[in-house]
Amino acid sequence: MPRSLRYLINYVLLILLALFMMGPFLWLLSVSLMPGRNVFANPPAILPTFIDFENYVQVWNFMDFPRYILNTVVITLLGVAFNILLSCLTAYPLAVFRFKGRNLVFTLLISTMIIPSATAMIVHYLTIQAFGLGNTFLGVVLPAAVSVFNIFLMRQTFLGIPADIRDSGKMDGASELRIFIQLVMPLVKPGIAVIGLLEVMAFWNNFLWPIVVLDDPQKYPLAAALTYLNGQFSYNFGWIAAGTMISVLPIIIVFLFTQKYYMEGIAGAIKG
Amino acid sequence: MYKGIRSETFTAWAFMAPGLLFLAVFTFWPIIYGIPLSLTDYSVITETHYVGLDNFARAFQDSNFLISLWNSLVYVLIVPVIQILSILMAILVNSKIPGVKMFRAAYYIPVVTSMVAVALIWSWLLGNNGVVNYLLLKVGILSEQVSWLSTSSTALYVLMFITMWKGLGYYMMLYLAGLQGIPTDLYEAARVDGAGPVRLIVHVTLPLLRPHILFCTLISVMGAIRVFDEVYILTKGGPGTSTLTSSVYIFQKGLEQFNFGYASALGLIVSVLVGALSLLVFRLNRRGGVNSY
C-alpha cells in the first residue's frame, strides 16, 4: 500500500475517533455560547449561530464560583500534599530496604483492592464523624490521603535509582532520613509529578464523598456544586453548560500542559 | 549482616508508619469493621443489637439486592468491549505520523474530566429531543424518539456506554505503553515470514500484550462491579430497578437510609464476589501474570 494512502486512512480514522471522543465537549462549548437557546429545541442547537458569553457572566454572578473554586483548590492541594508525602515515605523502604515483614506489607496492600468503595464509604463516614471531622475539608481529604496505587507507582520510581547513591550517602555518615530527603527525593521528581497530577485530577473531580461529608453546600467543591446547580436549574441549560465548562476547563488545561509526564506515568504503572 | 537487616527493619517501619497508619484507618479498618457491623442492625436511629447472620439471610431474599447483583454482572459485559476497542485505538495511535500525539491527548480528555460533567453532557445528548435522537432519526436508524435513560430496556446499556466512553482513553494509554515496549524487529521478522497486518496483531501484538490485557481486564472488572458515579448521577438506579447496581443499592441502604449494618453485609457479599471474579480473570490468564509492579 502506498505510504500516502496509509496516512490518509490513518488520519480519517483518527479524526472520526476524535469526533466521537471530543464531540460531546465541543457541543457543550457550543451550547454554553448560545444564550437563550434550549438544548432540547427541535432541531437541537448543535452549532452556534452567534457567540455570546452571557451564560458565563450570568452563571458566574449567580453562583459563588470564586468560593467553589477556592474550596476545590484547598481540597486539591491538601489531598496532593498528603498523597505525595505519604506515598513517598511508604514506597521508599519497599523499594530499597531489606526488612522483615516486607512481604506481609505487600500482601496487605494488594488485598485492599477488592473492597467496594460504597462499603468503605460507610465506615469512612462513621470514622470521620468519630474524629469530629464532619463538615470539614480535612474530613474530605483524609480517607484518600494515601493510595495503594500511588505507593506502587512511587516504588517503581525508587527502584530505578542506583544503589550507589544510598551507599555514598552512608559513607559520608548521613542518616537514612537525610539520604532520603537530600539525595533520593530530588531524583524522583518526575514520579512525584505523576502522582501529583493523578491526585490533582482525582480531588478536583471528586463529588460524592464531599457531598456526604460536607453538610454546608457553601463548602462544596466545583464538581459537587455542579450537581447542586443541575438540581436547582435543570431548565436553564445555558447556565449549566457554562458552569460545567468553567469546572472542566482548568483540569483540561492542566492536563494539556502536563500530558507528557502524565502519560508516561500512567504507562509506568504497569511493567509487563 | 543480621544486625544490618534488623536496623533496616526498624528504619523501614519508621518510614512506612505514617502511610500505614492512614491505610490502617481508611483502608484496612473499613474491611475489618465491616464484618462485625454486618452482624448488627446498627443504624443511627435505633439501639444496636447483635443479629447474627440475619442480614445475610435477608440479603438473599431481598429481590432488589439480587437485581442489583445481576445488573452489576451485566455491567461486566463492557469489559471485553473496552479491551478490544482500546487495543485497536492503541494500535491506531501507535503509528508514527505527524500530529498523532494531539489525537492521543484528545482521546484522553474524557478520562480527566469529572464524571459529573460527563454525565450531564450525555444526559442532554441522550434526551428525548437531544442530539443523539436527532441524528439517529435523520440518518434513518431510528423511526421514533427513544428516551434512552428513562426506558427500562435501554437505560443500563446507555450507562455502560457512558462508562466505556469515559474509560477508553485510559486503557488506550496502558496498551500504548505495552505496544511501545514491543521490539520492532519482531514485527520485521514476522513480515519477512509473510505475515499480513491481521496476523501481525494476532500472533505478535496480542501475545506480547498479555500482561497488559490481564491488568486492564482486572481493573475494568473491578471498576464495572464498583460502578457508582454515573449511575447515581443519571438514574439513581431507575427507572424502577433497571439500573440499580450493587454499589448504588449499598449506598442507598447505608448512607441514605442509614442501615449501616445491613449495608455492610451487602458490601461483604459484593467483596466476595469481586474477589471470586478477580481469581477467575487470573485463572483465564494463567500464562500471563501480574508483576507486582
Coordinates of C-alpha atoms in Angstrom, one line a residue:
Chain A
M1 CA 0.0 0.0 0.0
P2 CA 1.5 3.4 -0.9
R3 CA 2.5 5.4 2.1
S4 CA 0.3 8.4 1.3
L5 CA -2.8 6.1 1.2
R6 CA -1.9 4.6 4.5
Y7 CA -1.5 8.1 6.0
L8 CA -4.9 9.1 4.6
I9 CA -6.7 6.0 6.1
N10 CA -5.0 6.7 9.4
Y11 CA -6.0 10.3 9.5
V12 CA -9.6 9.5 8.6
L13 CA -9.8 7.0 11.4
L14 CA -8.1 9.4 13.9
I15 CA -10.4 12.2 13.0
L16 CA -13.6 10.1 13.3
L17 CA -12.5 8.8 16.6
A18 CA -11.6 12.4 17.7
L19 CA -15.2 13.4 16.8
F20 CA -16.5 10.6 18.9
M21 CA -14.3 11.4 22.0
M22 CA -14.3 15.2 21.8
G23 CA -17.7 15.8 20.1
P24 CA -19.7 16.0 23.3
F25 CA -17.3 18.6 24.8
L26 CA -17.3 20.7 21.6
W27 CA -21.1 20.6 21.6
L28 CA -21.2 21.6 25.3
L29 CA -18.9 24.5 24.5
S30 CA -21.2 25.4 21.6
V31 CA -24.3 25.3 23.8
S32 CA -22.6 27.4 26.5
L33 CA -22.0 30.1 24.0
M34 CA -25.7 30.3 22.8
P35 CA -27.7 32.3 25.3
G36 CA -31.4 31.6 25.4
R37 CA -31.2 28.5 23.3
N38 CA -32.6 25.3 24.6
V39 CA -30.5 22.3 24.0
F40 CA -33.8 20.4 23.6
A41 CA -35.2 22.7 20.9
N42 CA -36.2 21.0 17.7
P43 CA -34.0 20.6 15.8
P44 CA -31.5 20.7 18.6
A45 CA -29.0 23.5 18.6
I46 CA -25.7 22.0 17.6
L47 CA -23.5 24.7 16.1
P48 CA -23.6 28.3 17.4
T49 CA -25.0 30.8 15.0
F50 CA -23.6 33.6 17.2
I51 CA -21.1 33.7 20.1
D52 CA -22.0 35.3 23.3
F53 CA -20.6 34.9 26.8
E54 CA -23.8 36.0 28.5
N55 CA -24.3 32.5 30.0
Y56 CA -20.9 32.6 31.6
V57 CA -21.5 36.1 33.1
Q58 CA -24.9 35.2 34.4
V59 CA -23.9 31.9 36.0
W60 CA -20.8 33.4 37.4
N61 CA -22.8 36.1 39.1
F62 CA -25.4 33.7 40.3
M63 CA -23.2 31.0 41.7
D64 CA -20.4 32.0 44.0
F65 CA -17.8 30.5 41.7
P66 CA -14.7 32.1 43.4
R67 CA -15.8 30.4 46.6
Y68 CA -16.3 27.0 44.9
I69 CA -13.0 27.3 43.1
L70 CA -11.2 28.2 46.3
N71 CA -12.8 25.2 48.1
T72 CA -11.7 23.0 45.3
V73 CA -8.2 24.4 45.3
V74 CA -7.8 23.9 49.0
I75 CA -9.1 20.4 49.0
T76 CA -7.0 19.5 46.0
L77 CA -3.8 21.0 47.5
L78 CA -4.3 19.3 50.8
G79 CA -5.0 15.9 49.1
V80 CA -2.0 16.2 46.8
A81 CA 0.4 17.2 49.6
F82 CA -0.8 14.2 51.8
N83 CA -0.5 11.8 48.9
I84 CA 3.0 12.8 47.8
L85 CA 4.4 12.8 51.4
L86 CA 2.8 9.6 52.5
S87 CA 3.3 7.5 49.4
C88 CA 6.9 8.5 49.1
L89 CA 7.6 7.6 52.7
T90 CA 5.8 4.3 52.4
A91 CA 7.2 3.3 49.0
Y92 CA 10.8 4.1 49.7
P93 CA 11.5 1.2 52.1
L94 CA 9.6 -1.2 49.9
A95 CA 11.9 -0.4 47.1
V96 CA 15.3 -0.2 48.7
F97 CA 15.3 -1.8 52.2
R98 CA 15.6 -5.4 53.0
F99 CA 13.5 -6.0 56.1
K100 CA 11.3 -8.3 58.0
G101 CA 7.6 -8.0 57.1
R102 CA 8.1 -6.7 53.6
N103 CA 6.1 -9.5 52.0
L104 CA 3.4 -9.0 54.7
V105 CA 3.1 -5.3 53.7
F106 CA 2.9 -6.2 50.0
T107 CA 0.1 -8.8 50.6
L108 CA -1.8 -6.3 52.8
L109 CA -1.6 -3.6 50.1
I110 CA -2.7 -5.8 47.3
S111 CA -5.6 -7.3 49.3
T112 CA -7.1 -3.9 49.7
M113 CA -8.1 -3.7 46.1
I114 CA -11.3 -5.8 46.4
I115 CA -13.4 -3.8 48.8
P116 CA -16.3 -2.0 47.0
S117 CA -16.0 1.8 47.6
A118 CA -19.6 2.1 48.7
T119 CA -18.9 -0.2 51.7
A120 CA -15.7 1.6 52.6
M121 CA -17.6 4.8 52.4
I122 CA -20.0 3.8 55.1
V123 CA -17.2 3.1 57.6
H124 CA -15.3 6.2 56.4
Y125 CA -18.4 8.2 57.3
L126 CA -18.5 6.7 60.8
T127 CA -14.8 7.3 61.3
I128 CA -14.9 10.9 60.1
Q129 CA -17.8 11.6 62.4
A130 CA -16.0 9.9 65.3
F131 CA -12.9 12.1 64.7
G132 CA -15.2 15.2 64.8
L133 CA -14.2 16.0 61.2
G134 CA -17.7 16.1 59.7
N135 CA -18.3 19.1 57.6
T136 CA -14.5 19.9 57.3
F137 CA -12.1 19.9 54.4
L138 CA -9.8 17.6 56.3
G139 CA -12.7 15.1 56.5
V140 CA -13.0 15.3 52.7
V141 CA -9.3 14.7 52.2
L142 CA -8.2 12.2 54.8
P143 CA -9.9 9.0 53.5
A144 CA -8.0 9.5 50.3
A145 CA -4.7 10.8 51.9
V146 CA -2.7 7.8 50.6
S147 CA -3.5 5.2 48.0
V148 CA -2.0 1.8 47.3
F149 CA -1.8 2.7 43.6
N150 CA 0.5 5.7 44.4
I151 CA 2.6 3.6 46.7
F152 CA 3.2 1.1 43.9
L153 CA 3.9 3.9 41.4
M154 CA 6.5 5.5 43.7
R155 CA 8.1 2.2 44.5
Q156 CA 8.6 1.7 40.8
T157 CA 10.3 5.1 40.6
F158 CA 12.5 4.4 43.6
L159 CA 13.6 1.1 42.1
G160 CA 15.1 3.0 39.2
I161 CA 17.6 4.8 41.5
P162 CA 21.1 3.3 41.6
A163 CA 22.0 1.7 44.9
D164 CA 25.3 3.6 44.9
I165 CA 23.5 6.8 45.8
R166 CA 22.5 5.4 49.1
D167 CA 25.8 3.8 49.7
S168 CA 27.7 7.0 49.1
G169 CA 25.5 8.8 51.5
K170 CA 26.1 6.2 54.1
M171 CA 29.9 6.5 53.6
D172 CA 29.6 10.2 54.3
G173 CA 27.8 9.3 57.5
A174 CA 24.3 10.7 56.5
S175 CA 21.3 9.3 58.3
E176 CA 18.7 7.4 56.3
L177 CA 16.3 10.3 56.6
R178 CA 18.9 12.7 55.3
I179 CA 19.8 10.4 52.4
F180 CA 16.1 10.1 51.6
I181 CA 15.4 13.9 51.7
Q182 CA 18.6 15.2 50.2
L183 CA 19.9 12.5 47.9
V184 CA 16.9 10.4 46.8
M185 CA 13.9 12.7 46.7
P186 CA 15.5 15.1 44.1
L187 CA 16.0 12.2 41.8
V188 CA 12.3 11.1 41.8
K189 CA 10.8 14.4 40.9
P190 CA 9.2 13.0 37.7
G191 CA 7.5 10.3 39.7
I192 CA 6.3 12.9 42.2
A193 CA 5.0 15.0 39.4
V194 CA 3.0 12.0 38.1
I195 CA 1.3 11.1 41.4
G196 CA 0.7 14.8 42.0
L197 CA -1.1 15.1 38.7
L198 CA -3.1 12.0 39.2
E199 CA -4.3 13.3 42.5
V200 CA -5.0 16.8 41.2
M201 CA -7.4 15.2 38.8
A202 CA -8.9 12.8 41.4
F203 CA -9.5 15.5 44.0
W204 CA -10.6 18.1 41.5
N205 CA -13.2 15.8 40.1
N206 CA -14.4 14.2 43.3
F207 CA -18.0 14.9 44.1
L208 CA -19.7 12.2 46.0
W209 CA -17.6 12.0 49.2
P210 CA -17.6 15.8 49.6
I211 CA -21.4 15.8 49.4
V212 CA -21.5 13.0 52.1
V213 CA -19.1 14.7 54.5
L214 CA -20.0 18.4 54.0
D215 CA -23.3 19.5 55.3
D216 CA -22.9 23.0 54.2
P217 CA -23.2 23.5 50.4
Q218 CA -21.1 26.6 50.7
K219 CA -18.1 24.3 51.3
Y220 CA -18.7 22.2 48.2
P221 CA -16.0 21.8 45.6
L222 CA -16.8 22.5 42.0
A223 CA -18.0 19.1 40.9
A224 CA -20.3 18.8 43.8
A225 CA -21.6 22.3 43.3
L226 CA -22.3 21.3 39.7
T227 CA -24.7 18.6 40.8
Y228 CA -26.4 21.2 43.0
L229 CA -26.7 23.6 40.1
N230 CA -28.1 20.9 38.0
G231 CA -30.7 20.0 40.6
Q232 CA -31.8 23.6 41.0
F233 CA -31.8 24.9 37.5
S234 CA -32.3 21.9 35.3
Y235 CA -34.3 24.1 32.9
N236 CA -31.5 26.6 32.4
F237 CA -29.2 24.6 30.1
G238 CA -27.1 27.5 29.0
W239 CA -26.2 28.3 32.6
I240 CA -25.4 24.7 33.5
A241 CA -23.4 24.3 30.3
A242 CA -21.4 27.4 31.1
G243 CA -20.9 26.2 34.7
T244 CA -19.8 22.8 33.5
M245 CA -17.3 24.4 31.2
I246 CA -15.9 26.6 34.0
S247 CA -15.4 23.5 36.2
V248 CA -13.9 21.4 33.4
L249 CA -11.6 23.9 31.7
P250 CA -9.0 24.2 34.5
I251 CA -8.4 20.4 34.7
I252 CA -8.3 20.1 30.9
I253 CA -5.7 22.9 30.7
V254 CA -3.6 21.3 33.4
F255 CA -3.8 18.1 31.6
L256 CA -2.8 19.5 28.2
F257 CA 0.2 21.3 29.7
T258 CA 1.4 18.2 31.6
Q259 CA 0.3 15.4 29.4
K260 CA 3.8 14.2 28.6
Y261 CA 4.6 13.4 32.3
Y262 CA 1.1 12.2 33.0
M263 CA 1.0 9.7 30.2
E264 CA 4.5 8.4 30.9
G265 CA 3.4 7.9 34.5
I266 CA 0.3 6.1 33.6
A267 CA 2.4 3.9 31.3
G268 CA 4.9 3.3 34.0
A269 CA 2.1 2.0 36.3
I270 CA 2.4 -1.4 34.7
K271 CA 5.5 -3.2 33.8
G272 CA 4.9 -6.4 31.9
Chain B
M1 CA 24.7 -8.8 58.3
Y2 CA 21.9 -9.9 60.6
K3 CA 22.2 -6.7 62.6
G4 CA 22.1 -4.7 59.4
I5 CA 18.8 -6.2 58.4
R6 CA 17.4 -5.7 61.9
S7 CA 18.2 -1.9 61.9
E8 CA 16.9 -1.7 58.3
T9 CA 13.7 -3.3 59.6
F10 CA 13.3 -0.6 62.2
T11 CA 14.1 2.2 59.8
A12 CA 11.8 0.7 57.2
W13 CA 8.8 0.6 59.5
A14 CA 9.6 4.1 60.8
F15 CA 9.4 5.4 57.2
M16 CA 6.2 3.5 56.5
A17 CA 4.5 4.3 59.8
P18 CA 2.6 7.4 58.7
G19 CA 1.4 6.0 55.5
L20 CA 0.4 2.6 57.0
L21 CA -1.4 4.4 59.8
F22 CA -3.6 6.2 57.2
L23 CA -4.1 3.0 55.3
A24 CA -5.0 1.2 58.6
V25 CA -7.7 3.7 59.4
F26 CA -9.1 4.3 56.0
T27 CA -8.4 1.2 54.1
F28 CA -7.9 -1.8 56.4
W29 CA -10.3 -0.7 59.1
P30 CA -13.3 -0.5 56.7
I31 CA -12.6 -4.1 55.7
I32 CA -12.3 -5.3 59.3
Y33 CA -15.0 -3.2 60.8
G34 CA -17.4 -4.1 58.1
I35 CA -17.5 -7.7 59.4
P36 CA -18.8 -7.0 63.0
L37 CA -21.0 -4.3 61.6
S38 CA -22.7 -6.7 59.3
L39 CA -23.7 -8.8 62.2
T40 CA -25.7 -6.0 63.8
D41 CA -28.7 -3.8 63.0
Y42 CA -26.6 -0.7 63.5
S43 CA -28.3 2.4 62.4
V44 CA -28.1 5.9 63.9
I45 CA -31.8 6.0 64.7
T46 CA -32.3 2.9 66.9
E47 CA -30.4 1.0 69.6
T48 CA -28.0 -1.5 68.2
H49 CA -28.5 -5.3 68.5
Y50 CA -26.4 -8.3 67.5
V51 CA -28.4 -10.1 64.9
G52 CA -26.1 -12.8 63.8
L53 CA -26.4 -13.8 60.2
D54 CA -29.9 -12.3 59.8
N55 CA -28.6 -9.5 57.4
F56 CA -27.1 -12.1 55.1
A57 CA -30.3 -14.2 55.2
R58 CA -32.2 -11.1 54.4
A59 CA -29.9 -10.1 51.6
F60 CA -30.5 -13.3 49.7
Q61 CA -34.3 -12.8 49.9
D62 CA -34.1 -9.1 49.1
S63 CA -35.2 -9.0 45.4
N64 CA -33.8 -5.6 44.9
F65 CA -30.3 -6.7 46.1
L66 CA -30.4 -9.7 43.8
I67 CA -31.4 -7.5 40.9
S68 CA -28.6 -5.1 41.7
L69 CA -26.1 -8.0 41.7
W70 CA -27.5 -9.1 38.4
N71 CA -27.2 -5.6 37.0
S72 CA -23.6 -5.4 38.2
L73 CA -22.8 -8.7 36.5
V74 CA -24.4 -7.4 33.3
Y75 CA -22.2 -4.3 33.6
V76 CA -19.1 -6.5 33.4
L77 CA -20.1 -7.2 29.8
I78 CA -18.5 -3.9 28.9
V79 CA -15.1 -5.3 29.9
P80 CA -14.3 -7.2 26.7
V81 CA -15.7 -4.4 24.6
I82 CA -13.4 -1.9 26.3
Q83 CA -10.4 -4.1 25.9
I84 CA -11.0 -4.7 22.2
L85 CA -11.7 -1.1 21.3
S86 CA -8.9 0.3 23.4
I87 CA -6.4 -2.1 21.9
L88 CA -7.5 -1.1 18.4
M89 CA -7.2 2.6 19.5
A90 CA -3.8 2.0 20.9
I91 CA -2.6 0.4 17.6
L92 CA -4.1 3.4 15.7
V93 CA -2.3 6.0 17.8
N94 CA 0.9 4.0 17.9
S95 CA 1.5 4.9 14.2
K96 CA 4.3 7.4 13.7
I97 CA 2.5 10.0 11.7
P98 CA 2.7 13.8 12.4
G99 CA 0.2 15.1 14.9
V100 CA -0.6 11.7 16.4
K101 CA 0.2 13.0 19.9
M102 CA -2.5 15.6 19.6
F103 CA -5.0 12.8 18.9
R104 CA -3.8 10.8 21.9
A105 CA -4.4 13.8 24.1
A106 CA -7.9 14.4 22.6
Y107 CA -8.9 10.8 23.4
Y108 CA -7.7 11.1 26.9
I109 CA -9.7 14.2 27.8
P110 CA -12.8 12.3 28.9
V111 CA -10.7 10.4 31.4
V112 CA -9.5 13.6 33.2
T113 CA -12.9 15.3 33.2
S114 CA -15.2 14.8 36.1
M115 CA -17.9 12.2 35.9
V116 CA -20.4 14.9 36.9
A117 CA -19.6 16.9 33.8
V118 CA -19.5 13.9 31.6
A119 CA -22.8 12.6 32.9
L120 CA -24.5 15.9 32.5
I121 CA -23.4 16.3 28.9
W122 CA -24.5 12.8 27.9
S123 CA -27.8 13.2 29.7
W124 CA -28.6 16.1 27.4
L125 CA -27.2 14.5 24.3
L126 CA -29.4 11.4 25.0
G127 CA -32.5 13.4 26.0
N128 CA -35.8 12.9 24.1
N129 CA -35.2 15.9 21.9
G130 CA -31.4 15.5 22.2
V131 CA -28.8 15.4 19.6
V132 CA -28.4 11.6 19.6
N133 CA -32.1 11.1 18.8
Y134 CA -32.0 13.9 16.2
L135 CA -29.0 12.4 14.4
L136 CA -30.3 8.8 14.5
L137 CA -33.7 9.9 13.2
K138 CA -32.0 11.9 10.5
V139 CA -30.0 9.0 9.1
G140 CA -32.9 6.7 9.5
I141 CA -31.6 4.3 12.1
L142 CA -34.5 5.2 14.4
S143 CA -38.1 5.7 13.4
E144 CA -39.1 7.4 16.6
Q145 CA -37.5 9.1 19.6
V146 CA -36.2 7.0 22.3
S147 CA -35.8 8.3 25.9
W148 CA -32.6 6.4 26.4
L149 CA -32.2 6.9 30.1
S150 CA -35.8 6.6 31.2
T151 CA -36.6 3.4 29.3
S152 CA -36.0 0.3 31.4
S153 CA -34.8 -1.7 28.4
T154 CA -32.1 0.8 27.4
A155 CA -31.0 2.7 30.5
L156 CA -28.4 0.1 31.8
Y157 CA -26.8 -0.2 28.3
V158 CA -26.7 3.6 27.9
L159 CA -24.9 3.8 31.3
M160 CA -22.5 1.1 30.2
F161 CA -21.8 3.0 27.0
I162 CA -21.0 6.2 29.0
T163 CA -18.7 4.3 31.3
M164 CA -16.9 2.8 28.3
W165 CA -16.7 6.2 26.5
K166 CA -15.1 7.8 29.5
G167 CA -12.6 5.0 30.2
L168 CA -11.4 4.2 26.6
G169 CA -8.6 6.7 26.7
Y170 CA -7.2 5.3 29.9
Y171 CA -7.0 1.8 28.7
M172 CA -5.7 3.0 25.3
M173 CA -2.7 4.7 27.1
L174 CA -1.9 1.5 29.1
Y175 CA -2.0 -0.6 25.9
L176 CA 0.0 2.0 24.1
A177 CA 2.7 1.7 26.7
G178 CA 2.6 -2.0 26.1
L179 CA 2.9 -1.6 22.3
Q180 CA 5.9 0.7 22.6
G181 CA 7.6 -2.0 24.7
I182 CA 7.4 -4.5 21.8
P183 CA 10.7 -4.6 19.9
T184 CA 10.2 -3.6 16.2
D185 CA 12.4 -6.4 14.9
L186 CA 9.8 -8.9 16.0
Y187 CA 7.4 -7.3 13.5
E188 CA 10.0 -7.2 10.8
A189 CA 10.9 -10.8 11.3
A190 CA 7.2 -11.7 11.1
R191 CA 6.8 -9.6 8.0
V192 CA 9.7 -11.3 6.3
D193 CA 7.9 -14.6 7.0
G194 CA 5.0 -13.2 5.1
A195 CA 2.6 -12.2 7.8
G196 CA -0.1 -9.6 7.0
P197 CA -1.4 -6.9 9.3
V198 CA -4.1 -9.1 10.9
R199 CA -1.6 -11.9 11.5
L200 CA 0.9 -9.5 13.0
I201 CA -1.7 -8.4 15.5
V202 CA -2.9 -11.9 16.4
H203 CA 0.5 -13.6 16.5
V204 CA 2.8 -10.8 17.7
T205 CA 1.0 -8.0 19.3
L206 CA -1.7 -9.8 21.4
P207 CA 0.6 -12.4 22.9
L208 CA 3.1 -9.7 23.9
L209 CA 0.4 -7.5 25.4
R210 CA -0.8 -10.4 27.6
P211 CA 0.4 -8.8 30.9
H212 CA -1.3 -5.6 29.9
I213 CA -4.5 -7.3 28.9
L214 CA -4.6 -9.1 32.3
F215 CA -4.0 -5.9 34.2
C216 CA -6.6 -3.9 32.2
T217 CA -9.2 -6.7 32.4
L218 CA -8.7 -6.9 36.2
I219 CA -9.1 -3.2 36.9
S220 CA -12.0 -2.9 34.5
V221 CA -13.9 -5.9 36.0
M222 CA -13.5 -4.3 39.5
G223 CA -14.4 -0.9 38.1
A224 CA -17.6 -2.4 36.4
I225 CA -18.7 -4.0 39.6
R226 CA -18.0 -0.9 41.7
V227 CA -19.6 1.4 39.2
F228 CA -21.3 4.2 41.0
D229 CA -20.9 7.8 39.9
E230 CA -22.5 7.7 36.5
V231 CA -25.5 5.6 37.8
Y232 CA -26.0 7.7 40.8
I233 CA -25.9 11.0 38.9
L234 CA -28.0 9.9 35.9
T235 CA -30.6 7.4 37.0
K236 CA -30.2 6.7 40.8
G237 CA -30.9 3.1 39.9
G238 CA -34.1 3.8 38.0
P239 CA -36.4 3.6 36.1
G240 CA -37.7 1.0 38.6
T241 CA -34.7 -1.1 39.4
S242 CA -33.4 -1.4 35.8
T243 CA -30.1 0.3 36.5
L244 CA -29.8 -0.5 40.2
T245 CA -26.2 -1.7 40.6
S246 CA -24.8 -3.1 43.8
S247 CA -22.8 -0.1 44.8
V248 CA -25.8 2.2 44.3
Y249 CA -28.0 -0.1 46.4
I250 CA -25.4 -0.4 49.1
F251 CA -25.1 3.4 49.1
Q252 CA -28.9 3.8 49.4
K253 CA -29.2 1.4 52.2
G254 CA -26.1 2.8 54.0
L255 CA -25.8 6.5 53.6
E256 CA -29.3 7.4 52.5
Q257 CA -31.4 5.2 54.8
F258 CA -28.6 4.8 57.5
N259 CA -28.9 1.0 57.7
F260 CA -25.2 0.6 58.3
G261 CA -25.4 -3.0 59.5
Y262 CA -27.4 -4.3 56.5
A263 CA -25.4 -2.2 54.0
S264 CA -22.1 -3.7 55.5
A265 CA -23.4 -7.2 55.0
L266 CA -24.3 -6.4 51.4
G267 CA -20.8 -4.9 50.9
L268 CA -19.2 -8.0 52.2
I269 CA -21.2 -10.2 49.8
V270 CA -20.1 -8.0 46.9
S271 CA -16.5 -8.1 48.1
V272 CA -16.5 -11.9 48.0
L273 CA -18.0 -11.7 44.5
V274 CA -15.3 -9.3 43.3
G275 CA -12.6 -11.5 44.8
A276 CA -14.0 -14.5 43.0
L277 CA -14.2 -12.7 39.7
S278 CA -10.7 -11.5 40.0
L279 CA -9.5 -15.0 40.7
L280 CA -11.4 -16.1 37.6
V281 CA -9.7 -13.5 35.5
F282 CA -6.3 -14.7 36.8
R283 CA -7.2 -18.2 36.0
L284 CA -8.2 -17.3 32.5
N285 CA -4.9 -15.6 32.0
R286 CA -2.8 -18.3 33.7
R287 CA 0.1 -17.8 31.5
G288 CA 0.1 -14.0 31.9
G289 CA 1.0 -13.0 35.4
V290 CA 0.9 -9.6 37.0
N291 CA 4.2 -8.4 38.1
S292 CA 3.7 -6.8 41.5
Y293 CA 4.8 -3.6 39.9

